[in-house]
JSON list of C-alpha atoms in Angstrom, two decimals:
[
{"chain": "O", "resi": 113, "resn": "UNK", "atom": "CA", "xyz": [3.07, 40.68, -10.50]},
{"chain": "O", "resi": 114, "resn": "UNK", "atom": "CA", "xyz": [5.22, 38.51, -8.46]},
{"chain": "O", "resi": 115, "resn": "UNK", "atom": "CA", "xyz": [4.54, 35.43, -6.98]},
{"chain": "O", "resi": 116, "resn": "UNK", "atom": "CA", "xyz": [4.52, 35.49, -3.01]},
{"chain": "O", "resi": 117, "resn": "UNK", "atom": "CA", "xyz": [3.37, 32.19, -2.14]},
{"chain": "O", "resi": 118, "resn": "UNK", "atom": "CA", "xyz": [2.88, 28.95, -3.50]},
{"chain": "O", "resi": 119, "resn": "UNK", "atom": "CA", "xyz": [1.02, 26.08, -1.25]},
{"chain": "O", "resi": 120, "resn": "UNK", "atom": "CA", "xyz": [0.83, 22.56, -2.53]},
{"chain": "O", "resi": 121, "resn": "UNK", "atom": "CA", "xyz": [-0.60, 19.46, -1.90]},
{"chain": "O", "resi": 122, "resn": "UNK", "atom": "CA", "xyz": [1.22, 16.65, -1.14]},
{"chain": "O", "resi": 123, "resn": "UNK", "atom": "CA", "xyz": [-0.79, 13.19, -1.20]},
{"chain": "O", "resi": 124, "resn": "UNK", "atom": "CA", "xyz": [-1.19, 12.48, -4.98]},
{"chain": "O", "resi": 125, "resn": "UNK", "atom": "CA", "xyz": [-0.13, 16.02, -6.25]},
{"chain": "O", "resi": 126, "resn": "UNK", "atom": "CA", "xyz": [3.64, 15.92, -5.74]},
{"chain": "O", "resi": 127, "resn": "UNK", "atom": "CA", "xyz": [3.77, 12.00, -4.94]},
{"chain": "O", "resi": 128, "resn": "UNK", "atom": "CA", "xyz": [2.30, 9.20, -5.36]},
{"chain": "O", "resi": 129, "resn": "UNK", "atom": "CA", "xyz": [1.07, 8.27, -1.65]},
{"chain": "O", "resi": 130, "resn": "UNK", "atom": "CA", "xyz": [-2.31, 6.41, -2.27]},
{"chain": "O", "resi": 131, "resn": "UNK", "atom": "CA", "xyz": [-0.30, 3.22, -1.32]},
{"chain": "O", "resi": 132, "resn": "UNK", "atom": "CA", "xyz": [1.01, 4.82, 1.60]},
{"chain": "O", "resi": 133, "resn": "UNK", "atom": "CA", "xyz": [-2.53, 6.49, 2.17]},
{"chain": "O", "resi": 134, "resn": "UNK", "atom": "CA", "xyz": [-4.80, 2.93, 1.74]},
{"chain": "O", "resi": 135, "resn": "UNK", "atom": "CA", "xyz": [-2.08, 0.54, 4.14]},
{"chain": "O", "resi": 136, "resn": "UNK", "atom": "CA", "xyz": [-2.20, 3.67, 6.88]},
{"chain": "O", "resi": 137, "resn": "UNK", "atom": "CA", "xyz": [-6.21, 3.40, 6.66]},
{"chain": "O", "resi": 138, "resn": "UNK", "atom": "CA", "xyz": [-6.28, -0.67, 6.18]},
{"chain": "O", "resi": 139, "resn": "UNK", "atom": "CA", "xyz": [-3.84, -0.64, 9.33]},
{"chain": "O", "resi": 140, "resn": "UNK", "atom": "CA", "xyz": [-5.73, 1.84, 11.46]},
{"chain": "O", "resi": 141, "resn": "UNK", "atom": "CA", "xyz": [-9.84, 0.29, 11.17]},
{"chain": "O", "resi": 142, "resn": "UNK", "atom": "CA", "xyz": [-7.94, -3.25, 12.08]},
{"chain": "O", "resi": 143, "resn": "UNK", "atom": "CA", "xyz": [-6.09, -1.83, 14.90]},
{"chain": "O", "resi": 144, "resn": "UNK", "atom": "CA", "xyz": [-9.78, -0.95, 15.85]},
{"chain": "O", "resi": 145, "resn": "UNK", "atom": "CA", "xyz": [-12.01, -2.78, 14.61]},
{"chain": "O", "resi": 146, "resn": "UNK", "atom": "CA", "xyz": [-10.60, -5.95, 13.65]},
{"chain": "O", "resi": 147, "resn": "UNK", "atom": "CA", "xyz": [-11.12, -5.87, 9.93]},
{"chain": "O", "resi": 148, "resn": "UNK", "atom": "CA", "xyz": [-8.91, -4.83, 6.84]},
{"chain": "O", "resi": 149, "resn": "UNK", "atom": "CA", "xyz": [-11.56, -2.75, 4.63]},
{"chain": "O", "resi": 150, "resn": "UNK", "atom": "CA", "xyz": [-10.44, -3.18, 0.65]},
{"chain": "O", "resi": 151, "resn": "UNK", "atom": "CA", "xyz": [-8.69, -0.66, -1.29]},
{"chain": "O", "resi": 152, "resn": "UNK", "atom": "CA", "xyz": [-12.09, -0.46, -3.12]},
{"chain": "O", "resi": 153, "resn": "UNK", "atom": "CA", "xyz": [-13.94, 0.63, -0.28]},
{"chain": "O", "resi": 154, "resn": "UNK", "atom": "CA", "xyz": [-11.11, 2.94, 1.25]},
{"chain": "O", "resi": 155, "resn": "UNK", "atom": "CA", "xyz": [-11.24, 5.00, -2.38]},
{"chain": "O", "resi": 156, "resn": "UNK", "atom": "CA", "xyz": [-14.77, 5.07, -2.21]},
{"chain": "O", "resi": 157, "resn": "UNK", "atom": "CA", "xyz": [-14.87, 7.27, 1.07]},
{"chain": "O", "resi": 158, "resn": "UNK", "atom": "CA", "xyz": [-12.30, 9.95, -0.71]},
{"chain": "O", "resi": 159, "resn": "UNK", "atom": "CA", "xyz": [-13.22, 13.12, -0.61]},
{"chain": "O", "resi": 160, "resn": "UNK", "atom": "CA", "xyz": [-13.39, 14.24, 2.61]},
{"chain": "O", "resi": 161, "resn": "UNK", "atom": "CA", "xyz": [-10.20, 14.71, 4.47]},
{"chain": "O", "resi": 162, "resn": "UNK", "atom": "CA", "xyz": [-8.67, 12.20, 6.83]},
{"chain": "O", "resi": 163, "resn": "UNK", "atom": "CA", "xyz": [-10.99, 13.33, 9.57]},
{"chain": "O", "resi": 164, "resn": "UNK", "atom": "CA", "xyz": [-13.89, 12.97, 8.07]},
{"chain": "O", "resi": 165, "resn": "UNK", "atom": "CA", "xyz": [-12.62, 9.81, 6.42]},
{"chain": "O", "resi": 166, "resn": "UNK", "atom": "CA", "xyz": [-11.67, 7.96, 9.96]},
{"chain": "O", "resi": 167, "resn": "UNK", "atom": "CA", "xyz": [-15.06, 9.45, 11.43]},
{"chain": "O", "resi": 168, "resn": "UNK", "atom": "CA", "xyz": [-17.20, 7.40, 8.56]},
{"chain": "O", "resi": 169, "resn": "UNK", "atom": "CA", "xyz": [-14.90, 4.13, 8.67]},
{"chain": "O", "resi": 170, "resn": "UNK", "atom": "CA", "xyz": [-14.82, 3.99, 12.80]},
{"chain": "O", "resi": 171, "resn": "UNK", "atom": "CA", "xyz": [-17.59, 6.57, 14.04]},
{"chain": "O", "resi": 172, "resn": "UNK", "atom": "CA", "xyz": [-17.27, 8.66, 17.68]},
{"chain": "O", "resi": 173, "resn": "UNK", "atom": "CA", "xyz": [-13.70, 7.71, 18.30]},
{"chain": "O", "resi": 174, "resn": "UNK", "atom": "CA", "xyz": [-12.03, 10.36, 16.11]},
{"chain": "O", "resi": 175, "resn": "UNK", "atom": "CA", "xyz": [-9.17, 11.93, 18.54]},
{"chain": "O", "resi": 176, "resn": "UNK", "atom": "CA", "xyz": [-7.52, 7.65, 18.72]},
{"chain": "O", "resi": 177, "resn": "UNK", "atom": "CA", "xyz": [-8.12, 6.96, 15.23]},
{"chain": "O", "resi": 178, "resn": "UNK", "atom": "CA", "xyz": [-6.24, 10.31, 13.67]},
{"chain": "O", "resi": 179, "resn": "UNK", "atom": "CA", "xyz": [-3.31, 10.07, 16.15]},
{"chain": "O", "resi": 180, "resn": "UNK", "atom": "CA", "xyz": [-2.84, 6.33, 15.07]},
{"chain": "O", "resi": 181, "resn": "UNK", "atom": "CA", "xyz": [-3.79, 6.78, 11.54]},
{"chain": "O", "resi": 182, "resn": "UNK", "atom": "CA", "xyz": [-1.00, 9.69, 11.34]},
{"chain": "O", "resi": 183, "resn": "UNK", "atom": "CA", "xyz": [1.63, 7.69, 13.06]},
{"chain": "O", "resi": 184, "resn": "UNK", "atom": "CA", "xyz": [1.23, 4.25, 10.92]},
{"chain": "O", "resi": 185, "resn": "UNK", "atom": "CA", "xyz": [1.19, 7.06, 7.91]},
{"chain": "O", "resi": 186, "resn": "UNK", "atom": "CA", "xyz": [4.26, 8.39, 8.71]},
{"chain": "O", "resi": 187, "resn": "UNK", "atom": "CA", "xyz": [6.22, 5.10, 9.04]},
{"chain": "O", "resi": 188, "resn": "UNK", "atom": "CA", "xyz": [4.77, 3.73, 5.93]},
{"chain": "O", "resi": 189, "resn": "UNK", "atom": "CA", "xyz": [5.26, 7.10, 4.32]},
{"chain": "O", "resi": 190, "resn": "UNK", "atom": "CA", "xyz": [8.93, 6.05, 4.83]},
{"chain": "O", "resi": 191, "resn": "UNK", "atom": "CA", "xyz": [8.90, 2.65, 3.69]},
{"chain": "O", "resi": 192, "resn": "UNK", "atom": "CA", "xyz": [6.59, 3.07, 0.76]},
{"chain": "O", "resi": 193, "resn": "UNK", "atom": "CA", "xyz": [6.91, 6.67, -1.02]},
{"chain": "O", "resi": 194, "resn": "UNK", "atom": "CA", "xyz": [9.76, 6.41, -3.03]},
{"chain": "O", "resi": 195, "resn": "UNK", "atom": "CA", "xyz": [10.20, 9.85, -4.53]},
{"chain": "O", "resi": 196, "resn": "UNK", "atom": "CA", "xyz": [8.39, 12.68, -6.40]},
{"chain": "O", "resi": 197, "resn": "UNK", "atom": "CA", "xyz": [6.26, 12.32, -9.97]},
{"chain": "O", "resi": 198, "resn": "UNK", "atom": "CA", "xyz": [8.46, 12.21, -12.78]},
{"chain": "O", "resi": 199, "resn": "UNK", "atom": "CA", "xyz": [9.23, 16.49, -13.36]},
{"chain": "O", "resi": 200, "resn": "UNK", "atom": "CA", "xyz": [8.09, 17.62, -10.32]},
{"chain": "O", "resi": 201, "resn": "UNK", "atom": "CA", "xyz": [11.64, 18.27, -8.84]},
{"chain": "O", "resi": 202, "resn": "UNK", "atom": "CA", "xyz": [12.60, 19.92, -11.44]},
{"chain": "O", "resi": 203, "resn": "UNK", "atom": "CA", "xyz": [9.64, 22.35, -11.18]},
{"chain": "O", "resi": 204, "resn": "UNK", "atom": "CA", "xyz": [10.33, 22.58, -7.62]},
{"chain": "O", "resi": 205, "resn": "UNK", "atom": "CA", "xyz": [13.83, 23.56, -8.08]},
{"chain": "O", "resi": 206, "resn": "UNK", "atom": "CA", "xyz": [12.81, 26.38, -11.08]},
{"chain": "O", "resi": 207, "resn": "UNK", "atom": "CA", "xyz": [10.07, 27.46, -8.60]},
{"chain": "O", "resi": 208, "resn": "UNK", "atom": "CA", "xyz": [13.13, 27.81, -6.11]},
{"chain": "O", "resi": 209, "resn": "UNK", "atom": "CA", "xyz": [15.35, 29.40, -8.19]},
{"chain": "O", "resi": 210, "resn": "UNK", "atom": "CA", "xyz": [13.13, 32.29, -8.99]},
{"chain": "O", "resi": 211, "resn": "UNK", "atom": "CA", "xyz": [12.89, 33.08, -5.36]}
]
């Protein structure tokens, strides 16, 4: 059977982005809400998606808080990510290679 498809996940399954992820969040309840919440308390509310995240850190003001949160993401995706896990490029490129 050949392979048709394969969908990945990129926060924590091809990089490591929980820095990236926990500044983004930190960044986004001070820009509204004055306070920095702890890494502690930002991996406690994992599990949820970002949505659901933002809604139980800063409640009834979802549509602000996701376009914010995604912007200061992407510009600290840039400045903190610094590459793939070790052997996941490789995989990538074998997964490539077969088509």
């Amino acid at each position: 059977m050949a392979i048709r498809g394969i969908i990945f996940d990129l926060d924590g399954t091809l990089a490591n982005t929980l820095p990236v992820c926990i500044k983004a969040y930190q960044d986004t309840v001070y820009h509204f809400c004055g306070r920095v919440p702890e890494e502690a308390e930002i991996i406690g509310l994992f599990g949820p998606n970002e949505e659901g995240m933002l809604e139980q850190m800063i409640p009834g003001q979802l549509t602000e808080t996701l376009a914010y949160y995604l912007k200061v993401y992407e510009q600290y995706h840039l400045q903190l990510c610094t590459g793939l896990f070790p052997g996941i490029g490789g995989s990538l490129s074998a997964i490539q290679s077969k088509g």
